[in-house]
PDB file of C-alpha atoms in Angstrom:
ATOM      1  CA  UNK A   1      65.197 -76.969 -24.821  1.00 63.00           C
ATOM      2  CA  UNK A   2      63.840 -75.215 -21.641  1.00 76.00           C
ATOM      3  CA  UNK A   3      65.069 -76.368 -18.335  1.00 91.00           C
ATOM      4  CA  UNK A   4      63.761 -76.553 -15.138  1.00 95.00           C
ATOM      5  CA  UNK A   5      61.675 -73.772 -14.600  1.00 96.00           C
ATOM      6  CA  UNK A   6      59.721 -72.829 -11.427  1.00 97.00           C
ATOM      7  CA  UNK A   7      57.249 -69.445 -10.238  1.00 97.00           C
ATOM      8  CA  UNK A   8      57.167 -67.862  -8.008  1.00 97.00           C
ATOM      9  CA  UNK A   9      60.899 -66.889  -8.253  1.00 96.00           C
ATOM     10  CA  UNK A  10      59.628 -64.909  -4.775  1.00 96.00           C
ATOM     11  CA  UNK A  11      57.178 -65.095  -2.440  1.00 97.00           C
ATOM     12  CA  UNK A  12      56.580 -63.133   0.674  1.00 97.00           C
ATOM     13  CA  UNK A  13      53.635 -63.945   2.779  1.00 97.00           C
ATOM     14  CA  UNK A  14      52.181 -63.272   6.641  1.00 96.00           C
ATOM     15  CA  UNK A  15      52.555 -66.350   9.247  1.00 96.00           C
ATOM     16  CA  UNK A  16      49.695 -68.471   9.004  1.00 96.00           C
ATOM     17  CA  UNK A  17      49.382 -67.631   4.966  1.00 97.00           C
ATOM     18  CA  UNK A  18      49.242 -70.541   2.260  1.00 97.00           C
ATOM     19  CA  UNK A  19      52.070 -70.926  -0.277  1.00 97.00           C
ATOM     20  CA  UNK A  20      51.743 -72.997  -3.070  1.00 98.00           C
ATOM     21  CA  UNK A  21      55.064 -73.452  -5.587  1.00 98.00           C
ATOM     22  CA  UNK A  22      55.178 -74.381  -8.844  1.00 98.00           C
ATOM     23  CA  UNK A  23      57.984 -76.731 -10.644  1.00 97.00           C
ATOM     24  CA  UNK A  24      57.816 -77.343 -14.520  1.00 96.00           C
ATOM     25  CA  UNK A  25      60.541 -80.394 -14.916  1.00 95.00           C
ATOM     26  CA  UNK A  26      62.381 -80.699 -17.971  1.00 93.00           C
ATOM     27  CA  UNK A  27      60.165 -82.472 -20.862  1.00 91.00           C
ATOM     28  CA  UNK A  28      60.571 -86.362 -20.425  1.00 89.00           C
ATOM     29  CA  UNK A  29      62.211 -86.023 -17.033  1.00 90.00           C
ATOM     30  CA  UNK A  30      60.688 -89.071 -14.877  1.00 89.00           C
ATOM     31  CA  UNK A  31      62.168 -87.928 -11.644  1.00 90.00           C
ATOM     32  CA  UNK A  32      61.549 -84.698  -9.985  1.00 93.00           C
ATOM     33  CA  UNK A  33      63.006 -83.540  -6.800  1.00 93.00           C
ATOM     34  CA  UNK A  34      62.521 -80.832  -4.170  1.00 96.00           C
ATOM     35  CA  UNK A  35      65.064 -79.356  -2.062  1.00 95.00           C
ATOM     36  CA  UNK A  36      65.319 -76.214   0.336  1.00 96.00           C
ATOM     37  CA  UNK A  37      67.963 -74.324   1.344  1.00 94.00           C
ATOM     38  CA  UNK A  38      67.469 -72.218   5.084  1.00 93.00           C
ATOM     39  CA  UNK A  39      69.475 -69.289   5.434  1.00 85.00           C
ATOM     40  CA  UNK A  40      73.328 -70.320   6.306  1.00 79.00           C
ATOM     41  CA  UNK A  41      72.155 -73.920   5.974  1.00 89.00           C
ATOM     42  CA  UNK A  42      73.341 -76.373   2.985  1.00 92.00           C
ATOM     43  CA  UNK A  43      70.847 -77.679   0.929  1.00 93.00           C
ATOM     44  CA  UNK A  44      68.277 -80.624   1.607  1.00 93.00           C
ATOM     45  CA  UNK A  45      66.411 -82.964   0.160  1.00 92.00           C
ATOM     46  CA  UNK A  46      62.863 -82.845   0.508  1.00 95.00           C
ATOM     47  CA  UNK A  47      60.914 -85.335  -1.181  1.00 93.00           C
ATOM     48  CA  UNK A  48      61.513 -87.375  -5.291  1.00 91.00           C
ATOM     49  CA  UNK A  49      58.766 -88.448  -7.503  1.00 92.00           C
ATOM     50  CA  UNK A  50      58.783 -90.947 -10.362  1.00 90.00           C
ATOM     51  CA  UNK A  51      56.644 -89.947 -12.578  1.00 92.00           C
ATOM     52  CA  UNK A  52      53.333 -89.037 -10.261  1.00 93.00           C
ATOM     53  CA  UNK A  53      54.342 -91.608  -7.209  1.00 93.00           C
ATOM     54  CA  UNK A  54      56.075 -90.373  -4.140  1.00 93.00           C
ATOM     55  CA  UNK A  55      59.410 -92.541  -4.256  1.00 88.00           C
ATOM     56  CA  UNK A  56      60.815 -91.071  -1.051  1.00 88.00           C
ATOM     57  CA  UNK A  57      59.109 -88.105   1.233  1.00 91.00           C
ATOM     58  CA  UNK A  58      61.630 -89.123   3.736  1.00 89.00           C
ATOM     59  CA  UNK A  59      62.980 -84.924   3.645  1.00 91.00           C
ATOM     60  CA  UNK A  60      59.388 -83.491   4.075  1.00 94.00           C
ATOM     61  CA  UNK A  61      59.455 -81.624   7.278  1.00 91.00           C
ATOM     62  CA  UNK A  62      55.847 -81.400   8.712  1.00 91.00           C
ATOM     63  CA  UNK A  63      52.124 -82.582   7.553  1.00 93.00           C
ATOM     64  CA  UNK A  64      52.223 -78.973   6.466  1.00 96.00           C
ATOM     65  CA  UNK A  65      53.785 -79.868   3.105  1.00 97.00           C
ATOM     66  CA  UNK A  66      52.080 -80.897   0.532  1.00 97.00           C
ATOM     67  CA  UNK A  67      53.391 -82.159  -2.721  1.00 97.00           C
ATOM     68  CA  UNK A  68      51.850 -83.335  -5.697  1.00 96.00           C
ATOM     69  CA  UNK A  69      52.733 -84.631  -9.037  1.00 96.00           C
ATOM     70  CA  UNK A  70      49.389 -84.762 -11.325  1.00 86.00           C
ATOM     71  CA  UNK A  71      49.845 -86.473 -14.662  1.00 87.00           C
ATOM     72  CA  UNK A  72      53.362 -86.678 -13.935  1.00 85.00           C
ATOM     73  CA  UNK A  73      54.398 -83.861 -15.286  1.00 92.00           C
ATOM     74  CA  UNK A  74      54.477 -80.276 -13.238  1.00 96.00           C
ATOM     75  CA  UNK A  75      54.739 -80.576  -9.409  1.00 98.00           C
ATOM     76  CA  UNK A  76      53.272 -78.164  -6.732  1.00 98.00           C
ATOM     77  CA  UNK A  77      54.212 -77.938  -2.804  1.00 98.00           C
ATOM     78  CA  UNK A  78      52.254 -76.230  -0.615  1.00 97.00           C
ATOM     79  CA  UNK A  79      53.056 -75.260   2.580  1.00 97.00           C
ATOM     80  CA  UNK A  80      49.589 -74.468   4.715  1.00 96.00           C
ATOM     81  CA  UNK A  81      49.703 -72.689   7.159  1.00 96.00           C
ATOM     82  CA  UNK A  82      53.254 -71.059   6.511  1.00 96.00           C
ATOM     83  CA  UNK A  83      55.382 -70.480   9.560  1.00 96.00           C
ATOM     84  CA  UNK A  84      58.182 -68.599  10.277  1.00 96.00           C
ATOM     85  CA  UNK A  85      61.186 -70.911   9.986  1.00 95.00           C
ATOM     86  CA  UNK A  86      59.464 -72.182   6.591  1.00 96.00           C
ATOM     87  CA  UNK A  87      61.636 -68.979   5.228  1.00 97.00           C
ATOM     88  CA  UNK A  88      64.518 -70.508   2.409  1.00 96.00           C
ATOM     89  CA  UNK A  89      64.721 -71.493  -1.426  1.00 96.00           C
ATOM     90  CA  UNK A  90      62.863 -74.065  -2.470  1.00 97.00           C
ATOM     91  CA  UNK A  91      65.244 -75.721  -5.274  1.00 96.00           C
ATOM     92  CA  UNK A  92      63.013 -78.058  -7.583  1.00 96.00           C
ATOM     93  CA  UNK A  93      65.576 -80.786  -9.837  1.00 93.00           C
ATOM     94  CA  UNK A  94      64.684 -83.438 -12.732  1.00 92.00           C
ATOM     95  CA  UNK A  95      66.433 -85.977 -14.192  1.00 88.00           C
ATOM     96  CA  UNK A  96      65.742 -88.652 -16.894  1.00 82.00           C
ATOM     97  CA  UNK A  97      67.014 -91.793 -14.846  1.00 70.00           C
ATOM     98  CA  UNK A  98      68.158 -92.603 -11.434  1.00 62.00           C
ATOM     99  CA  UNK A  99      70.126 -89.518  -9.736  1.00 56.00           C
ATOM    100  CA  UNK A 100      72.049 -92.027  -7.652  1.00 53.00           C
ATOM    101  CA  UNK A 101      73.995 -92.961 -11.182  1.00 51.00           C
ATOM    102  CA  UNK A 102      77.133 -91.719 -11.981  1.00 49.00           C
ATOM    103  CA  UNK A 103      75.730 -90.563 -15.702  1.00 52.00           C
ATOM    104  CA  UNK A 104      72.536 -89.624 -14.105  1.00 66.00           C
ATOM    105  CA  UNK A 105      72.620 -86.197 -14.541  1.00 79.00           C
ATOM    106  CA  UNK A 106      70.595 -83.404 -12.257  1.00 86.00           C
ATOM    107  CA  UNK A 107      69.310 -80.247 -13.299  1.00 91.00           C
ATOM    108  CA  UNK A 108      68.022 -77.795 -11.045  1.00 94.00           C
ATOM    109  CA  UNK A 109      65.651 -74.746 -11.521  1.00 96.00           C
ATOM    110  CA  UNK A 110      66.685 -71.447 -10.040  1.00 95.00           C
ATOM    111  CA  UNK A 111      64.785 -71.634  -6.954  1.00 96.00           C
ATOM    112  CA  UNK A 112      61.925 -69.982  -5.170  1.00 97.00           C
ATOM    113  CA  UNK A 113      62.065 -68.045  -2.612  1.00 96.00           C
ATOM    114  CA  UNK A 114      59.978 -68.164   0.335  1.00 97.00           C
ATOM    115  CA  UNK A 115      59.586 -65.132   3.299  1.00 97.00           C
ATOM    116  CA  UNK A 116      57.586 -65.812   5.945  1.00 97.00           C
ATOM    117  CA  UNK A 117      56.982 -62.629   7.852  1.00 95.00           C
TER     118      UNK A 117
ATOM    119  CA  UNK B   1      77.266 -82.493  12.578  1.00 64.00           C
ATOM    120  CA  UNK B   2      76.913 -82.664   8.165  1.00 70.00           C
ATOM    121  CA  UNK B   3      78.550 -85.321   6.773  1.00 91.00           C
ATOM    122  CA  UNK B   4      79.907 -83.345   4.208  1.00 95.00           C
ATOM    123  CA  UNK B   5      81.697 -80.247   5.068  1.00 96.00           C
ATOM    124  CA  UNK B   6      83.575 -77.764   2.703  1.00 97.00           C
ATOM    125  CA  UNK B   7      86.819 -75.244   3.487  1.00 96.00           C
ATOM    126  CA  UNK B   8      86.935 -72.233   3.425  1.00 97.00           C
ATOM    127  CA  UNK B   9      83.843 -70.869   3.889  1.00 95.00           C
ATOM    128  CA  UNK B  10      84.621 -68.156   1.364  1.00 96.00           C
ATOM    129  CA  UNK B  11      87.267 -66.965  -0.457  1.00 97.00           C
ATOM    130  CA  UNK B  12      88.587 -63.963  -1.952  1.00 98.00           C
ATOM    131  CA  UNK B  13      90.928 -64.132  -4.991  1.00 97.00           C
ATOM    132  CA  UNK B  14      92.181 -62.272  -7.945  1.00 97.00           C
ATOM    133  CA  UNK B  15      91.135 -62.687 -11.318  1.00 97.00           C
ATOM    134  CA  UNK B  16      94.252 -64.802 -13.206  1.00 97.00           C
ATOM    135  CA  UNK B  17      94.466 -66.439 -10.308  1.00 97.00           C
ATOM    136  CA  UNK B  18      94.482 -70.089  -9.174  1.00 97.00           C
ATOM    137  CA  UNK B  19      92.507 -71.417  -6.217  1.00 97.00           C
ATOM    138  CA  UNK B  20      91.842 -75.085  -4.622  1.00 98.00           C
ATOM    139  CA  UNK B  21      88.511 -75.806  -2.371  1.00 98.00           C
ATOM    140  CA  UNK B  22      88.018 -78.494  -0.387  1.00 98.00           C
ATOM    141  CA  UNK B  23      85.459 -81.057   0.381  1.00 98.00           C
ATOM    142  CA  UNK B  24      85.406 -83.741   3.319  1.00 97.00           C
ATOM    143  CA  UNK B  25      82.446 -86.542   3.576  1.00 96.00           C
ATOM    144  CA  UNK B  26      81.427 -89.256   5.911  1.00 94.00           C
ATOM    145  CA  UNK B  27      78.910 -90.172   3.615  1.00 86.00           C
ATOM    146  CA  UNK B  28      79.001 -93.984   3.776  1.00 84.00           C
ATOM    147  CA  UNK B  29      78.646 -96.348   1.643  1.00 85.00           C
ATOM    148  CA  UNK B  30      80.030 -94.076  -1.079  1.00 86.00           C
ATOM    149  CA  UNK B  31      78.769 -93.572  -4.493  1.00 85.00           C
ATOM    150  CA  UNK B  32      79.632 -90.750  -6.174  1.00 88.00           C
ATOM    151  CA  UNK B  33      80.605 -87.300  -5.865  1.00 92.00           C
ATOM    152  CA  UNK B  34      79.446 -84.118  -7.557  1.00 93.00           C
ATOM    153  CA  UNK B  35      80.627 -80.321  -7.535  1.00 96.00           C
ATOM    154  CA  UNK B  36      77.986 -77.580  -8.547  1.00 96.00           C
ATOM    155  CA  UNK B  37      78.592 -73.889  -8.704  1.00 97.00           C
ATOM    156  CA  UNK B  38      75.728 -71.928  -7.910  1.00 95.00           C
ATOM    157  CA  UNK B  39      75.569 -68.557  -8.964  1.00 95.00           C
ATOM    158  CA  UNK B  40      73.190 -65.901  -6.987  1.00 91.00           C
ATOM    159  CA  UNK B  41      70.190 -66.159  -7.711  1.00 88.00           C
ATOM    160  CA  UNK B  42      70.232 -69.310 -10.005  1.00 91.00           C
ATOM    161  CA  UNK B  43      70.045 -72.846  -9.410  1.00 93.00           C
ATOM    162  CA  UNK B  44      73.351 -74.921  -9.063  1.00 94.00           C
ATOM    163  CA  UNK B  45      74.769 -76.745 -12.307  1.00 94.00           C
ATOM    164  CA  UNK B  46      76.476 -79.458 -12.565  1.00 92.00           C
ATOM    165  CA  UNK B  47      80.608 -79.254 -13.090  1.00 95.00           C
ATOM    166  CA  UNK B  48      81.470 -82.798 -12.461  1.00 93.00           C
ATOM    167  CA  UNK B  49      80.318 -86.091 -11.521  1.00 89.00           C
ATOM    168  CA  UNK B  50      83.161 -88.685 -10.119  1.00 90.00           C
ATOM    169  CA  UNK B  51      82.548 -92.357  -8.813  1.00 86.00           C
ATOM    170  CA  UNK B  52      84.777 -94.572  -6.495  1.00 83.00           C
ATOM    171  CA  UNK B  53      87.069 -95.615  -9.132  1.00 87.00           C
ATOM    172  CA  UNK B  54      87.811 -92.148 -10.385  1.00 89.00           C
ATOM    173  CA  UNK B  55      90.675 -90.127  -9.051  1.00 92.00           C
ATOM    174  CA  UNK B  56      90.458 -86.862 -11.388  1.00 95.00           C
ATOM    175  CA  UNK B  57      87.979 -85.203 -13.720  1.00 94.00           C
ATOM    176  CA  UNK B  58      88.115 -81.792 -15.462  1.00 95.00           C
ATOM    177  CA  UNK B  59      85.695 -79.952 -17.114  1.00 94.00           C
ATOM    178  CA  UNK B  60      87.847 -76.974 -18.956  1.00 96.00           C
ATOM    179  CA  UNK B  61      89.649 -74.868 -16.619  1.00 97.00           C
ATOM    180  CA  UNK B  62      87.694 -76.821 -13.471  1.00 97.00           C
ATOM    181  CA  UNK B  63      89.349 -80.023 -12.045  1.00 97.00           C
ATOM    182  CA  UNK B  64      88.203 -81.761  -9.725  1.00 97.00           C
ATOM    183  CA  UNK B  65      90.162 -84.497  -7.277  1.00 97.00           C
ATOM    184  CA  UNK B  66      89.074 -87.650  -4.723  1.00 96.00           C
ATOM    185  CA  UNK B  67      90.937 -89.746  -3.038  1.00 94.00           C
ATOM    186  CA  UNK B  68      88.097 -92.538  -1.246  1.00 90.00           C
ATOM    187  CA  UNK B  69      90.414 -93.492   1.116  1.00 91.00           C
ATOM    188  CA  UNK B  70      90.851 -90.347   2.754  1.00 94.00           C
ATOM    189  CA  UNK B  71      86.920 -89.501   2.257  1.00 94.00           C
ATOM    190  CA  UNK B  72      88.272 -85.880   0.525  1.00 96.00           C
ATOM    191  CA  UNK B  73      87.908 -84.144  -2.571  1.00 97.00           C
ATOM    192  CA  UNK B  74      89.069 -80.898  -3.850  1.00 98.00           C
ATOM    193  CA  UNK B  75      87.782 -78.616  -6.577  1.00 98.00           C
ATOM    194  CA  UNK B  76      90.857 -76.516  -8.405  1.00 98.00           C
ATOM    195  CA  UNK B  77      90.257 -73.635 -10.568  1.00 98.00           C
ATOM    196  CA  UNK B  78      93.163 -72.482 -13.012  1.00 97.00           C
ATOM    197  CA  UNK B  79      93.356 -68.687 -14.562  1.00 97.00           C
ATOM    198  CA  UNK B  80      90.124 -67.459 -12.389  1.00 97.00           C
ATOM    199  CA  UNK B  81      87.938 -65.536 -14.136  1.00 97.00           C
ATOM    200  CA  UNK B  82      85.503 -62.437 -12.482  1.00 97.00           C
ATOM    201  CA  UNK B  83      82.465 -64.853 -13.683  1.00 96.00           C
ATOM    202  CA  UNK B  84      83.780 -67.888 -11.753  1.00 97.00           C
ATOM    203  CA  UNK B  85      82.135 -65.513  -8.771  1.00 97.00           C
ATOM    204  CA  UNK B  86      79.707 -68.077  -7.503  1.00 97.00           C
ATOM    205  CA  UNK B  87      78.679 -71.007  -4.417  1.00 96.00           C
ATOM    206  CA  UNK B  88      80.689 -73.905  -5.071  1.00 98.00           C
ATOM    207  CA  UNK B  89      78.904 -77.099  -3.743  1.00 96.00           C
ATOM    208  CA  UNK B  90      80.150 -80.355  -2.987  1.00 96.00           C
ATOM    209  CA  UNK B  91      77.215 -83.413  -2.896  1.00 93.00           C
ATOM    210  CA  UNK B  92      77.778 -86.859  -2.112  1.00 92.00           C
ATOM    211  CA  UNK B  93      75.300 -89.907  -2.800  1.00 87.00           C
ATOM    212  CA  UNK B  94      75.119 -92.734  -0.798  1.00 81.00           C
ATOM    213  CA  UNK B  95      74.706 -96.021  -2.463  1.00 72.00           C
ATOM    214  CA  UNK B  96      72.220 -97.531  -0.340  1.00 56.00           C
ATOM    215  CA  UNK B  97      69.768 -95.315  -0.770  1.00 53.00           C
ATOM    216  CA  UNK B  98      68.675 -92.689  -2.820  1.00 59.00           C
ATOM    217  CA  UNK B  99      70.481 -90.004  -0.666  1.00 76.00           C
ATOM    218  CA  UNK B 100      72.384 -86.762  -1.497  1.00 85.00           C
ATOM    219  CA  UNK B 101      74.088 -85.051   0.845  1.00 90.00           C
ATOM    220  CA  UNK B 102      74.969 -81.151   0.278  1.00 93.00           C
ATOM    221  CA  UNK B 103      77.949 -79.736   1.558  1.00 95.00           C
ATOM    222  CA  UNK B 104      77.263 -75.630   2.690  1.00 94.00           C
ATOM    223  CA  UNK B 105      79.033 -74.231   0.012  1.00 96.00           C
ATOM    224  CA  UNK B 106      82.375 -72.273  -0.513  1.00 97.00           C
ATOM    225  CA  UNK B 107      81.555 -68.732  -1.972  1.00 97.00           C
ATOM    226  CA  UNK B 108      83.923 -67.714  -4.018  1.00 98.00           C
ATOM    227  CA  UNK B 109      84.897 -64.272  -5.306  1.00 98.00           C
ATOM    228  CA  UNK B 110      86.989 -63.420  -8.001  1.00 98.00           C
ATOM    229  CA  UNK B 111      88.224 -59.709  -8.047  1.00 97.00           C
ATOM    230  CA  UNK B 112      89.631 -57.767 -11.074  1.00 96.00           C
TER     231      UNK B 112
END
């Protein structure tokens, strides 16, 4: 069974550029997360759909993300226009059921990473 | 200041080895508590998964410890091997909302 699996694994791109990252959840994963991780920093949340509804954006720093769930199944964000401190991995997770539960397992993909020059 | 925070920073041991890694939260109200490693490059996996009631939990030569009270937890690896050379993360959830919080990470390296 493939897992999590998002592209670009790397990205570099000029200030002002547009960004758009892919996640492909695992199949019959409900929830999907996005997380980044700045250089030195720990990891944070970003924003978790159910299926294609936003369930919490709360993480989303700036109107320039943009994330979208079509169909429910693969997820974009786009960052537009990029700026420098946009720079980190951008983790994408699914689960089948609540992450919050102690069986609720998480599964991350391996990240993309963003350089903003 | 994060409300989870993990010691040491890094750490350098030998392979055969034993080492212990800590976590500390203020996460609050508490409801569970998860280690990942994370090797470079990859995403982080999932070692263990412990709730309020539970006090140990091992997954093969990983072990992991919490004690609620003190808001700590502590991640011990027996007979280190070189491919236990990875970011050990500590994440709490919150039970009142749908809130994990990472700790930074403890990098550890294991050294034949």
């Amino acid at each position: 069974e493939a897992g999590v699996t998002q592209f670009p694994s790397h990205s570099v791109i000029e200030k002002g550029q547009t960004v758009t990252l892919r996640c492909d959840p695992i199949s019959g994963h409900d929830n999907l997360y996005w997380y980044r991780r700045v250089m030195g920093k720990e990891i944070k949340f970003l924003l978790h759909f159910v299926k294609e509804s936003k369930q919490d954006e709360s993480g989303m720093p700036n109107n320039r993300f943009l994330a979208e769930r079509t169909g429910g199944t693969y997820s974009t964000l786009k960052v537009q226009p990029a700026e420098l401190e946009d720079s980190g991995v951008y983790f994408c997770a699914s689960s089948q059921g609540n992450r919050l539960a102690a069986e609720g397992e998480l599964f991350f993909g391996e990240g993309s990473r963003l350089t903003v020059l | 200041k994060n409300q989870v925070e993990q010691s040491p920073q890094s750490l350098i041991i030998l392979e055969g080895k034993n080492c212990t890694l800590q976590c500390n939260y203020t996460v609050s109200p508490f409801s569970n508590l998860r280690w990942y490693k994370q090797d470079t490059g990859r995403g982080p996996v999932s070692l263990t998964i412990m709730t309020f009631s539970e006090n140990t939990k091992s997954n093969g030569r990983y072990t992991a410890t919490l004690d609620a009270d003190t808001k700590q937890s502590s991640l011990h690896i027996t007979a280190s091997q070189l491919s236990d050379s990875a970011s050990y993360i500590c994440v709490v959830s919150a039970g009142n909302n749908n809130d994990m919080r990472f700790g930074a990470g403890t990098r550890l390296t294991v050294k034949p």
